[in-house]
Coordinates of C-alpha atoms and ligand atoms in Angstrom, one line a residue:
M53 CA 17.9 -119.1 117.9
I54 CA 21.4 -117.8 118.4
K55 CA 24.3 -120.0 117.3
T56 CA 27.8 -119.6 118.7
V57 CA 30.3 -120.7 116.1
K58 CA 33.9 -121.5 116.9
T59 CA 36.5 -119.8 114.7
K60 CA 40.2 -119.0 114.4
P61 CA 42.0 -115.7 113.5
F62 CA 43.2 -115.1 110.0
D63 CA 46.8 -113.8 109.7
D64 CA 46.2 -111.3 106.9
Q65 CA 44.4 -108.5 108.9
K66 CA 46.0 -105.1 109.1
P67 CA 45.8 -102.5 111.9
G68 CA 44.6 -99.0 111.4
T69 CA 42.8 -99.3 108.1
S70 CA 39.2 -98.2 108.1
G71 CA 37.9 -101.5 106.8
L72 CA 38.7 -104.8 105.4
R73 CA 39.4 -105.0 101.6
K74 CA 40.3 -108.3 100.0
K75 CA 39.8 -110.4 96.9
V76 CA 36.4 -112.2 96.7
P77 CA 38.0 -115.7 97.0
V78 CA 39.7 -114.5 100.3
F79 CA 36.4 -113.3 101.6
R80 CA 34.7 -116.6 100.6
Q81 CA 36.8 -118.5 103.1
E82 CA 34.8 -120.1 105.8
N83 CA 34.2 -117.6 108.7
Y84 CA 36.2 -114.8 107.0
A85 CA 33.5 -112.1 106.8
E86 CA 32.0 -113.4 110.1
N87 CA 35.4 -112.9 111.9
F88 CA 35.6 -109.3 110.8
I89 CA 32.0 -108.4 111.6
Q90 CA 32.2 -110.1 115.0
S91 CA 35.6 -108.3 115.7
V92 CA 33.8 -105.0 115.0
F93 CA 30.8 -105.9 117.3
D94 CA 33.2 -107.1 120.1
C95 CA 34.9 -103.7 120.1
L96 CA 31.7 -101.6 120.4
E97 CA 29.9 -100.8 123.6
G98 CA 26.3 -100.0 124.3
F99 CA 24.7 -100.9 121.0
E100 CA 22.1 -103.3 122.6
G101 CA 18.7 -102.4 121.2
K102 CA 20.1 -99.7 118.9
T103 CA 20.0 -99.3 115.1
L104 CA 22.6 -100.5 112.6
V105 CA 22.5 -99.4 109.0
I106 CA 23.6 -102.0 106.4
G107 CA 24.1 -101.6 102.7
G108 CA 26.6 -101.8 99.9
D109 CA 27.4 -100.9 96.3
G110 CA 25.9 -104.0 94.8
R111 CA 29.1 -105.7 93.9
F112 CA 29.7 -109.5 93.8
L113 CA 29.1 -111.0 97.3
N114 CA 27.1 -108.0 98.5
R115 CA 23.9 -109.8 99.1
E116 CA 25.5 -112.8 100.8
V117 CA 27.5 -110.8 103.2
I118 CA 24.4 -108.6 104.0
Q119 CA 22.5 -111.7 105.0
I120 CA 25.3 -112.7 107.3
A121 CA 25.6 -109.2 108.8
I122 CA 21.9 -109.0 109.5
K123 CA 21.9 -112.3 111.3
M124 CA 25.0 -111.5 113.3
A125 CA 23.5 -108.1 114.2
A126 CA 20.4 -109.9 115.5
A127 CA 22.5 -112.4 117.5
N128 CA 24.7 -109.7 119.0
G129 CA 21.7 -107.7 120.3
F130 CA 21.0 -104.8 117.9
G131 CA 17.4 -103.7 118.1
R132 CA 16.9 -102.7 114.5
V133 CA 18.6 -102.9 111.2
L134 CA 18.0 -100.6 108.3
V135 CA 19.0 -102.1 105.0
G136 CA 18.8 -100.7 101.5
E137 CA 16.4 -102.5 99.0
C138 CA 18.4 -105.1 97.0
G139 CA 21.2 -104.5 99.4
I140 CA 22.0 -101.1 97.8
L141 CA 23.2 -98.0 99.7
S142 CA 25.8 -95.6 98.4
T143 CA 28.5 -94.8 100.9
P144 CA 27.2 -91.2 101.4
A145 CA 23.6 -92.3 101.6
A146 CA 24.6 -94.8 104.3
S147 CA 26.4 -92.0 106.2
H148 CA 23.2 -89.8 105.9
L149 CA 21.0 -92.7 107.1
I150 CA 23.2 -93.3 110.1
R151 CA 22.9 -89.6 111.1
K152 CA 19.3 -89.1 110.2
N153 CA 18.2 -92.1 112.3
A154 CA 20.7 -91.5 115.1
A155 CA 21.9 -95.1 114.4
F156 CA 24.7 -96.6 116.5
G157 CA 26.7 -97.1 113.3
G158 CA 26.7 -98.9 110.0
L159 CA 28.3 -101.5 107.9
V160 CA 29.1 -100.4 104.4
L161 CA 30.0 -103.2 101.9
S162 CA 32.2 -102.0 99.1
A163 CA 35.7 -101.9 97.7
S164 CA 35.1 -98.4 96.4
H165 CA 36.5 -97.9 92.9
N166 CA 38.2 -101.3 92.7
P167 CA 36.8 -103.8 90.2
G168 CA 34.1 -106.3 91.3
G169 CA 33.3 -109.9 90.4
P170 CA 34.1 -113.5 91.5
N171 CA 37.9 -112.8 91.4
E172 CA 37.9 -109.1 92.1
D173 CA 37.6 -107.0 95.2
F174 CA 35.2 -106.9 98.1
G175 CA 35.2 -104.9 101.4
I176 CA 33.5 -104.2 104.6
K177 CA 33.8 -100.9 106.5
Y178 CA 32.4 -99.9 109.8
N179 CA 31.1 -96.3 110.3
I180 CA 30.4 -94.8 113.6
G181 CA 27.4 -92.9 114.9
N182 CA 28.5 -89.5 113.3
G183 CA 28.2 -91.3 109.9
G184 CA 31.9 -91.3 109.3
P185 CA 34.5 -94.1 109.0
A186 CA 35.6 -95.5 112.3
P187 CA 38.7 -93.6 113.7
E188 CA 42.0 -95.3 114.2
K189 CA 41.3 -96.0 117.9
V190 CA 38.4 -98.2 116.8
T191 CA 40.0 -99.8 113.8
N192 CA 43.1 -100.7 115.8
A193 CA 40.9 -102.3 118.4
V194 CA 39.1 -104.3 115.7
F195 CA 42.5 -105.4 114.4
A196 CA 43.6 -106.5 117.9
R197 CA 40.3 -108.4 118.4
S198 CA 40.6 -110.1 115.0
Q199 CA 44.0 -111.6 116.2
V200 CA 42.4 -113.5 119.0
I201 CA 38.9 -114.1 117.9
D202 CA 37.6 -117.6 118.7
R203 CA 33.8 -117.4 118.2
Y204 CA 31.1 -115.5 116.6
L205 CA 27.4 -115.2 117.1
I206 CA 24.8 -115.6 114.4
A207 CA 21.0 -116.1 114.3
D208 CA 19.8 -119.3 112.9
A209 CA 17.2 -117.8 110.6
P210 CA 16.1 -117.8 107.0
D211 CA 17.4 -115.0 104.7
V212 CA 15.7 -111.6 104.7
D213 CA 13.9 -110.7 101.4
L214 CA 16.0 -107.8 100.3
D215 CA 13.9 -107.2 97.2
K216 CA 10.8 -105.9 98.9
Q217 CA 10.6 -102.8 101.1
G218 CA 9.0 -103.3 104.5
K219 CA 9.4 -104.4 108.1
S220 CA 9.9 -107.8 109.5
K221 CA 11.4 -109.4 112.6
L222 CA 14.4 -111.6 113.0
G223 CA 14.3 -112.8 116.6
D224 CA 13.9 -109.7 118.7
M225 CA 15.4 -107.4 116.1
V226 CA 13.4 -105.4 113.6
V227 CA 14.6 -105.5 110.0
E228 CA 13.5 -102.6 107.8
V229 CA 14.2 -102.8 104.1
I230 CA 14.1 -99.2 102.9
D231 CA 14.2 -97.2 99.7
P232 CA 18.0 -96.5 99.3
V233 CA 17.4 -93.2 97.4
A234 CA 14.5 -91.3 99.1
D235 CA 16.2 -89.9 102.1
Y236 CA 19.4 -89.0 100.3
A237 CA 17.4 -87.3 97.5
A238 CA 15.5 -85.3 100.0
L239 CA 18.7 -84.1 101.6
M240 CA 20.1 -82.9 98.2
E241 CA 16.8 -81.0 97.7
E242 CA 17.5 -79.1 100.9
L243 CA 21.1 -78.3 100.0
F244 CA 20.7 -77.2 96.4
D245 CA 18.5 -74.9 94.4
F246 CA 16.6 -77.5 92.5
D247 CA 14.4 -74.8 90.8
A248 CA 17.4 -73.0 89.4
I249 CA 18.9 -76.3 88.1
R250 CA 15.5 -77.3 86.6
E251 CA 15.5 -74.0 84.8
L252 CA 19.0 -74.6 83.5
F253 CA 18.0 -78.0 82.0
K254 CA 14.8 -76.3 80.6
S255 CA 17.0 -73.8 78.8
G256 CA 18.6 -76.5 76.8
F257 CA 21.6 -77.3 79.0
K258 CA 22.7 -80.9 78.5
M259 CA 24.9 -83.2 80.6
V260 CA 25.9 -86.8 80.8
F261 CA 26.4 -88.7 84.0
D262 CA 28.3 -92.0 83.9
A263 CA 27.3 -94.2 86.8
M264 CA 29.8 -96.9 85.7
Y265 CA 27.3 -99.7 86.3
A266 CA 27.8 -99.0 90.0
V267 CA 25.8 -97.7 92.9
T268 CA 24.9 -94.2 91.8
G269 CA 22.7 -95.3 88.9
P270 CA 19.5 -95.4 90.8
Y271 CA 20.4 -92.1 92.7
A272 CA 21.3 -90.3 89.5
H273 CA 18.1 -91.5 87.6
E274 CA 15.9 -90.2 90.4
I275 CA 17.7 -87.0 91.2
I276 CA 19.1 -85.8 87.9
E277 CA 16.4 -87.1 85.5
E278 CA 13.2 -87.4 87.5
R279 CA 13.5 -84.5 89.9
L280 CA 15.7 -82.1 87.9
G281 CA 14.2 -82.9 84.5
A282 CA 17.3 -83.8 82.6
I283 CA 16.5 -85.8 79.5
P284 CA 16.3 -89.6 80.1
V285 CA 19.5 -90.4 78.2
T286 CA 21.5 -88.3 80.7
V287 CA 22.5 -91.2 83.0
R288 CA 24.7 -93.8 81.3
N289 CA 25.5 -97.2 82.6
G290 CA 22.9 -96.6 85.3
V291 CA 22.1 -100.2 86.4
P292 CA 24.4 -101.5 89.2
L293 CA 26.0 -104.8 88.1
P294 CA 27.8 -107.3 90.4
D295 CA 30.9 -107.0 88.2
F296 CA 30.4 -103.4 87.1
G297 CA 30.2 -104.7 83.5
G298 CA 33.8 -105.9 83.8
H299 CA 35.2 -102.3 84.3
H300 CA 37.0 -100.5 87.1
P301 CA 34.3 -98.2 88.5
D302 CA 37.0 -95.6 89.0
P303 CA 36.0 -92.1 87.7
N304 CA 39.4 -91.0 86.5
L305 CA 40.9 -90.3 83.1
V306 CA 41.9 -93.9 82.6
H307 CA 38.8 -95.8 83.6
A308 CA 36.3 -93.1 82.5
R309 CA 38.2 -92.6 79.3
D310 CA 35.0 -92.8 77.1
L311 CA 33.4 -90.0 79.0
Y312 CA 36.6 -87.9 78.8
E313 CA 36.9 -88.4 75.1
F314 CA 33.2 -87.6 74.6
M315 CA 33.6 -84.4 76.5
M316 CA 36.6 -83.4 74.4
S317 CA 34.8 -84.2 71.1
H318 CA 32.5 -82.1 68.9
E319 CA 29.5 -83.9 70.4
A320 CA 30.3 -82.9 73.9
T321 CA 27.5 -81.8 76.2
D322 CA 27.8 -78.8 78.5
F323 CA 28.7 -80.9 81.4
G324 CA 30.0 -84.5 82.1
A325 CA 30.3 -86.3 85.4
A326 CA 30.9 -89.7 86.9
S327 CA 31.0 -91.5 90.2
D328 CA 32.7 -94.6 91.5
G329 CA 31.7 -98.0 92.8
D330 CA 30.2 -96.9 96.0
G331 CA 29.3 -93.3 95.0
D332 CA 31.7 -91.3 97.1
R333 CA 34.1 -90.1 94.4
N334 CA 33.4 -87.8 91.5
L335 CA 34.8 -86.8 88.1
V336 CA 33.8 -83.4 86.7
I337 CA 34.4 -82.4 83.1
G338 CA 33.2 -79.3 81.2
R339 CA 32.9 -79.1 77.4
G340 CA 36.6 -79.4 76.4
M341 CA 37.8 -78.9 80.0
F342 CA 38.7 -81.5 82.6
V343 CA 38.6 -80.1 86.1
T344 CA 41.2 -81.6 88.5
P345 CA 39.7 -82.7 91.8
S346 CA 42.0 -80.2 93.5
D347 CA 40.7 -77.3 91.4
S348 CA 37.2 -78.6 91.8
L349 CA 37.5 -78.3 95.6
A350 CA 38.8 -74.7 95.2
V351 CA 36.0 -73.7 92.8
I352 CA 33.4 -75.3 95.0
A353 CA 34.7 -73.6 98.1
A354 CA 34.8 -70.2 96.4
N355 CA 31.2 -70.6 95.0
A356 CA 29.5 -72.7 97.7
H357 CA 27.5 -69.6 98.9
L358 CA 25.5 -69.8 95.7
A359 CA 23.8 -73.0 97.0
P360 CA 21.0 -72.6 99.6
G361 CA 22.6 -75.1 102.0
Y362 CA 25.7 -72.9 102.2
K363 CA 24.3 -69.4 101.7
D364 CA 25.7 -68.1 105.0
G365 CA 29.2 -69.0 103.9
I366 CA 31.5 -71.9 104.9
K367 CA 33.4 -72.1 108.1
G368 CA 36.6 -73.7 106.8
I369 CA 38.2 -75.9 104.2
A370 CA 40.0 -79.2 104.8
R371 CA 42.1 -81.0 102.3
S372 CA 44.4 -84.0 102.4
M373 CA 48.1 -83.2 102.3
P374 CA 48.7 -84.4 98.8
T375 CA 45.8 -82.3 97.4
S376 CA 47.0 -79.1 95.7
A377 CA 47.2 -75.9 97.5
A378 CA 44.5 -74.3 95.3
A379 CA 42.0 -74.3 98.1
D380 CA 44.4 -72.6 100.4
R381 CA 44.2 -69.4 98.5
V382 CA 40.4 -69.5 98.6
A383 CA 40.4 -70.0 102.3
E384 CA 42.9 -67.1 102.6
K385 CA 40.6 -64.8 100.6
L386 CA 37.5 -65.8 102.5
G387 CA 39.4 -65.4 105.8
I388 CA 38.5 -68.9 107.0
G389 CA 40.5 -71.8 108.3
I390 CA 42.4 -74.3 106.0
Y391 CA 43.4 -77.7 107.4
E392 CA 45.9 -80.1 105.9
T393 CA 45.2 -83.7 106.9
P394 CA 46.6 -87.1 106.2
T395 CA 45.1 -89.0 103.2
G396 CA 41.7 -90.6 104.0
W397 CA 38.3 -89.2 104.7
K398 CA 38.3 -90.3 108.4
F399 CA 40.6 -87.3 109.2
F400 CA 37.9 -84.8 108.2
G401 CA 35.4 -86.2 110.7
N402 CA 36.6 -84.3 113.8
L403 CA 36.9 -81.0 111.9
L404 CA 33.4 -81.3 110.5
D405 CA 32.0 -82.4 113.9
A406 CA 33.7 -79.4 115.5
E407 CA 32.3 -77.1 112.7
M408 CA 35.8 -76.0 112.0
A409 CA 35.5 -77.1 108.3
T410 CA 32.4 -77.2 106.0
I411 CA 34.0 -78.3 102.7
C412 CA 36.5 -81.1 102.4
G413 CA 38.4 -82.6 99.5
E414 CA 41.1 -85.0 98.3
E415 CA 43.0 -85.0 95.1
S416 CA 41.7 -88.6 94.5
A417 CA 38.4 -87.3 93.3
G418 CA 36.7 -87.0 96.7
T419 CA 34.8 -83.8 97.6
G420 CA 32.2 -83.3 100.2
S421 CA 30.8 -81.3 103.1
S422 CA 29.4 -81.3 106.5
H423 CA 26.1 -82.7 105.2
V424 CA 27.4 -86.3 105.7
R425 CA 30.7 -87.7 107.1
E426 CA 31.9 -89.3 103.8
K427 CA 32.9 -87.8 100.5
D428 CA 30.0 -87.6 98.2
G429 CA 30.1 -87.9 94.4
L430 CA 26.6 -86.8 93.5
W431 CA 26.8 -84.0 96.0
A432 CA 29.8 -82.6 94.0
V433 CA 28.0 -83.0 90.8
L434 CA 24.9 -81.2 92.1
M435 CA 27.1 -78.5 93.6
W436 CA 28.6 -77.9 90.2
L437 CA 25.1 -77.9 88.6
N438 CA 24.0 -75.3 91.2
I439 CA 27.0 -73.1 90.4
L440 CA 26.4 -73.4 86.7
A441 CA 22.7 -72.7 87.1
V442 CA 23.4 -69.5 89.0
R443 CA 26.4 -68.2 87.1
R444 CA 25.2 -69.2 83.7
Q445 CA 28.8 -69.5 82.4
S446 CA 30.5 -72.6 81.0
V447 CA 32.7 -74.9 83.2
A448 CA 35.7 -73.7 81.3
E449 CA 34.8 -70.0 81.8
I450 CA 34.3 -70.5 85.6
V451 CA 37.6 -72.4 85.9
R452 CA 39.6 -69.9 83.9
E453 CA 38.2 -67.0 85.9
H454 CA 39.1 -68.8 89.0
W455 CA 42.7 -69.2 87.8
R456 CA 42.9 -65.5 86.9
E457 CA 41.8 -64.6 90.3
Y458 CA 43.7 -67.1 92.4
G459 CA 46.5 -68.4 90.2
R460 CA 46.7 -71.9 88.9
N461 CA 48.2 -75.1 90.4
Y462 CA 49.4 -77.5 87.7
Y463 CA 48.9 -80.8 89.3
S464 CA 49.3 -84.5 88.5
R465 CA 49.6 -87.8 90.3
H466 CA 51.8 -90.7 89.0
D467 CA 50.9 -94.1 90.3
Y468 CA 53.1 -97.1 90.1
E469 CA 50.8 -100.1 90.9
G470 CA 51.6 -103.6 92.0
V471 CA 55.3 -102.9 92.6
D472 CA 57.4 -105.0 94.9
A473 CA 56.4 -104.0 98.4
K474 CA 60.0 -104.2 99.8
A475 CA 61.4 -102.0 97.0
A476 CA 58.7 -99.4 97.5
E477 CA 59.3 -99.3 101.2
A478 CA 63.0 -99.1 100.7
L479 CA 62.5 -96.1 98.4
I480 CA 60.5 -94.2 101.0
E481 CA 62.9 -95.3 103.8
S482 CA 65.9 -93.9 101.8
L483 CA 64.1 -90.6 101.3
R484 CA 63.3 -90.5 105.0
D485 CA 66.9 -91.0 105.9
R486 CA 68.0 -88.1 103.7
L487 CA 65.4 -85.5 104.8
A488 CA 67.7 -83.4 106.8
E489 CA 70.3 -83.0 104.0
L490 CA 67.9 -82.2 101.2
P491 CA 67.1 -78.5 101.9
G492 CA 69.4 -76.3 99.9
T493 CA 70.4 -78.9 97.4
E494 CA 69.5 -78.6 93.7
C495 CA 67.6 -81.1 91.5
G496 CA 68.2 -80.0 87.9
D497 CA 67.2 -76.3 87.9
L498 CA 65.1 -76.6 91.0
M499 CA 66.2 -75.7 94.5
I500 CA 64.8 -77.7 97.4
T501 CA 63.6 -75.4 100.2
S502 CA 62.3 -77.9 102.7
A503 CA 61.6 -81.6 103.1
D504 CA 59.7 -83.6 105.7
D505 CA 57.7 -86.7 106.5
F506 CA 54.2 -85.4 107.0
S507 CA 52.7 -85.8 110.4
Y508 CA 49.4 -84.5 111.7
I509 CA 48.2 -83.4 115.0
D510 CA 44.4 -83.4 115.1
P511 CA 43.4 -79.9 116.3
V512 CA 40.3 -81.4 117.9
D513 CA 41.5 -84.4 119.9
G514 CA 45.2 -83.9 119.8
S515 CA 46.0 -87.3 118.4
T516 CA 49.1 -87.5 116.2
T517 CA 49.4 -89.5 113.0
R518 CA 52.9 -89.9 111.6
N519 CA 54.7 -91.0 108.4
Q520 CA 52.0 -89.8 106.0
G521 CA 54.1 -89.0 103.0
I522 CA 57.5 -87.5 102.1
R523 CA 57.1 -83.9 101.1
I524 CA 59.8 -82.2 99.1
N525 CA 59.2 -78.5 98.6
F526 CA 60.9 -76.4 95.9
E527 CA 61.4 -72.7 95.3
G528 CA 58.3 -71.0 93.9
G529 CA 55.7 -73.2 95.6
A530 CA 56.4 -76.4 93.6
R531 CA 56.5 -79.8 95.4
V532 CA 56.8 -83.5 95.0
V533 CA 55.2 -85.9 97.5
F534 CA 56.0 -89.6 97.7
R535 CA 53.5 -91.9 99.5
L536 CA 52.6 -95.5 99.6
S537 CA 48.9 -96.3 99.0
G538 CA 47.0 -97.9 101.9
T539 CA 44.2 -99.3 99.8
G540 CA 45.7 -101.5 97.2
T541 CA 45.0 -105.3 97.4
S542 CA 48.1 -106.6 95.6
G543 CA 51.8 -105.6 96.1
A544 CA 52.5 -101.9 96.8
T545 CA 51.3 -98.8 95.0
L546 CA 53.7 -95.9 95.0
R547 CA 52.0 -92.5 94.4
I548 CA 54.0 -89.5 93.4
Y549 CA 52.1 -86.2 93.6
L550 CA 53.5 -83.3 91.5
E551 CA 52.4 -79.7 91.8
R552 CA 53.6 -76.3 90.5
F553 CA 52.1 -73.0 91.2
E554 CA 51.6 -70.5 88.3
P555 CA 50.5 -67.1 89.8
D556 CA 49.7 -65.6 86.4
P557 CA 48.5 -68.4 84.1
G558 CA 47.8 -66.2 81.1
Q559 CA 45.6 -67.2 78.1
H560 CA 47.6 -70.2 76.9
D561 CA 47.5 -73.5 78.6
I562 CA 50.6 -75.6 78.9
E563 CA 50.0 -79.3 78.8
T564 CA 50.0 -80.5 82.5
Q565 CA 52.8 -83.1 82.1
D566 CA 54.9 -80.5 80.3
A567 CA 54.3 -77.9 83.0
L568 CA 55.5 -80.5 85.5
A569 CA 58.4 -81.9 83.5
D570 CA 61.1 -80.5 85.8
L571 CA 59.4 -82.0 88.8
I572 CA 59.0 -85.4 87.1
D573 CA 62.8 -85.3 86.5
A574 CA 63.4 -84.2 90.1
A575 CA 61.4 -87.2 91.4
E576 CA 63.6 -89.6 89.3
M577 CA 66.8 -87.9 90.4
L578 CA 65.8 -87.9 94.1
T579 CA 65.1 -91.6 94.2
D580 CA 66.6 -93.3 91.1
L581 CA 63.0 -94.3 90.7
R582 CA 63.0 -96.5 87.6
A583 CA 65.8 -98.7 88.7
C584 CA 64.6 -98.8 92.3
I585 CA 61.1 -100.2 91.5
D586 CA 62.0 -101.7 88.1
R587 CA 59.5 -99.7 86.1
D588 CA 59.9 -97.5 83.0
A589 CA 56.7 -95.5 83.4
P590 CA 53.8 -95.0 85.8
S591 CA 50.9 -97.4 85.6
V592 CA 48.4 -94.6 85.8
I593 CA 48.7 -90.8 85.4
T594 CA 45.9 -88.7 86.7
Ligands
LIG274 C1 43.1 -93.7 98.2 C2 43.1 -92.2 98.0 C3 42.6 -91.5 99.2 C4 41.2 -92.0 99.5 C5 41.2 -93.5 99.7 C6 39.9 -94.1 99.9 O1 43.9 -94.1 99.2 O2 44.4 -91.8 97.6 O3 42.6 -90.1 98.9 O4 40.8 -91.4 100.7 O5 41.8 -94.1 98.5 O6 39.0 -93.7 98.9 P1 45.4 -94.6 99.0 O7 45.3 -95.8 98.1 O8 46.2 -93.5 98.4 O9 45.9 -94.9 100.4
LIG275 ZN1 34.6 -94.9 96.7

């Protein structure tokens, strides 16, 4: 029985974002999730009888919204739904399932690295048939639809038992509850040299993987411990919890502090890694050596040929604009393309589909490849393990050798979270107004060589995306980028990305914040930052 339920638009929807991310109490309003899901379905054409993949990162509200999504998929005419057991699917695993099953698309329920729980964040994202986040064309249409929506369709049926694998029917639609890990693990076995990694673990190599009580727990237990033979204590915090144990499942130096401190201590293992709420981000730390995501991208690109799935070499590298230029020099040496895209994984989709890029990365701890259309935390960890297994050097040795060969990009991001949205916008606006007069001026000892507001023309479909961040370049390859986050759920988040190139890094490290001190001062001078947003210091430094 299909019910048509009357509804009214909500006034808090935004255009152009790849999903809906809000606090749980907002999502719990009557018809709220339903409105978004129906707005998505109303913008799609030709899905009748086709497959929809549904799953999430296990956070609070996951199961409830999955039941709604299944019943709405049935009422709207999908032929089959694939849903992860217990409602679990990591974002990269969902992307893989969409591709493997030639599904029409998928609904991924997550708020990524944001905290979960009754008063924390929840989200829904629609992915298209290539497995990647819906492009702006689709998300803008969904937004437009959400502004006028007046009804949704839902099957009047009992809940599906998500805790048991198997097939059932809901009206005319088939519901398959599947193992969330199996297909993804099989893909990883194709891409990486599991024998070599097993030998590495047999030789006494030890690692820890912090799943942060989030979705990668079951994946990491199966792949790293069961299949690769790492000792059973390797995976920490491996059971997904609806509130992630009260933590932010964000694998950075703030929220994965315990792992970082452990890896810097005497007890450190050879390798430490973590992933975020929905499993697409990664943190990689060697014994005594944190690897910045920008460096990780460059090292992975330079060594990818050591993994069976990439043995014929990579076609190109894509990085988001604020990501450091470390990967650019790898691309140059390999003689392959390098693409600089706006922030957000959806911009990599076309480059991957057109086989112009194989490896992609963002400074925000996202790395991935053409194997799926999302960034992939465990993939990055396994890629590192494959490299370590073949090269039999430590993480620190590999990174230092990389710097000797290519030079080093000192890199840091300063985030000012929850600032007044008007003040943050005014700061960006004021920089934008002064772009033409900046080149040639001095900021302390640094000379500005160029300044712009990043805009991107997609080389595949020609679409243009404007206003993606203010870039200020200085002599010698240093730069500061100012950008407002698009993913925060309260106030505005101002991100300042700082980068300095050191062609000959030598033997002695300079502490990153010290290496960037001139640029930190320049950012203050250029914007009168502290006064402008009424903050003394960044909320988070990564
Ligand atoms: C942040 C990251 C960006 C990433 C996105 C989704 O977006 O900076 O690289 O793609 O989360 O994980 P932002 O909040 O900066 O808009
Ligand atoms: Zn994520």
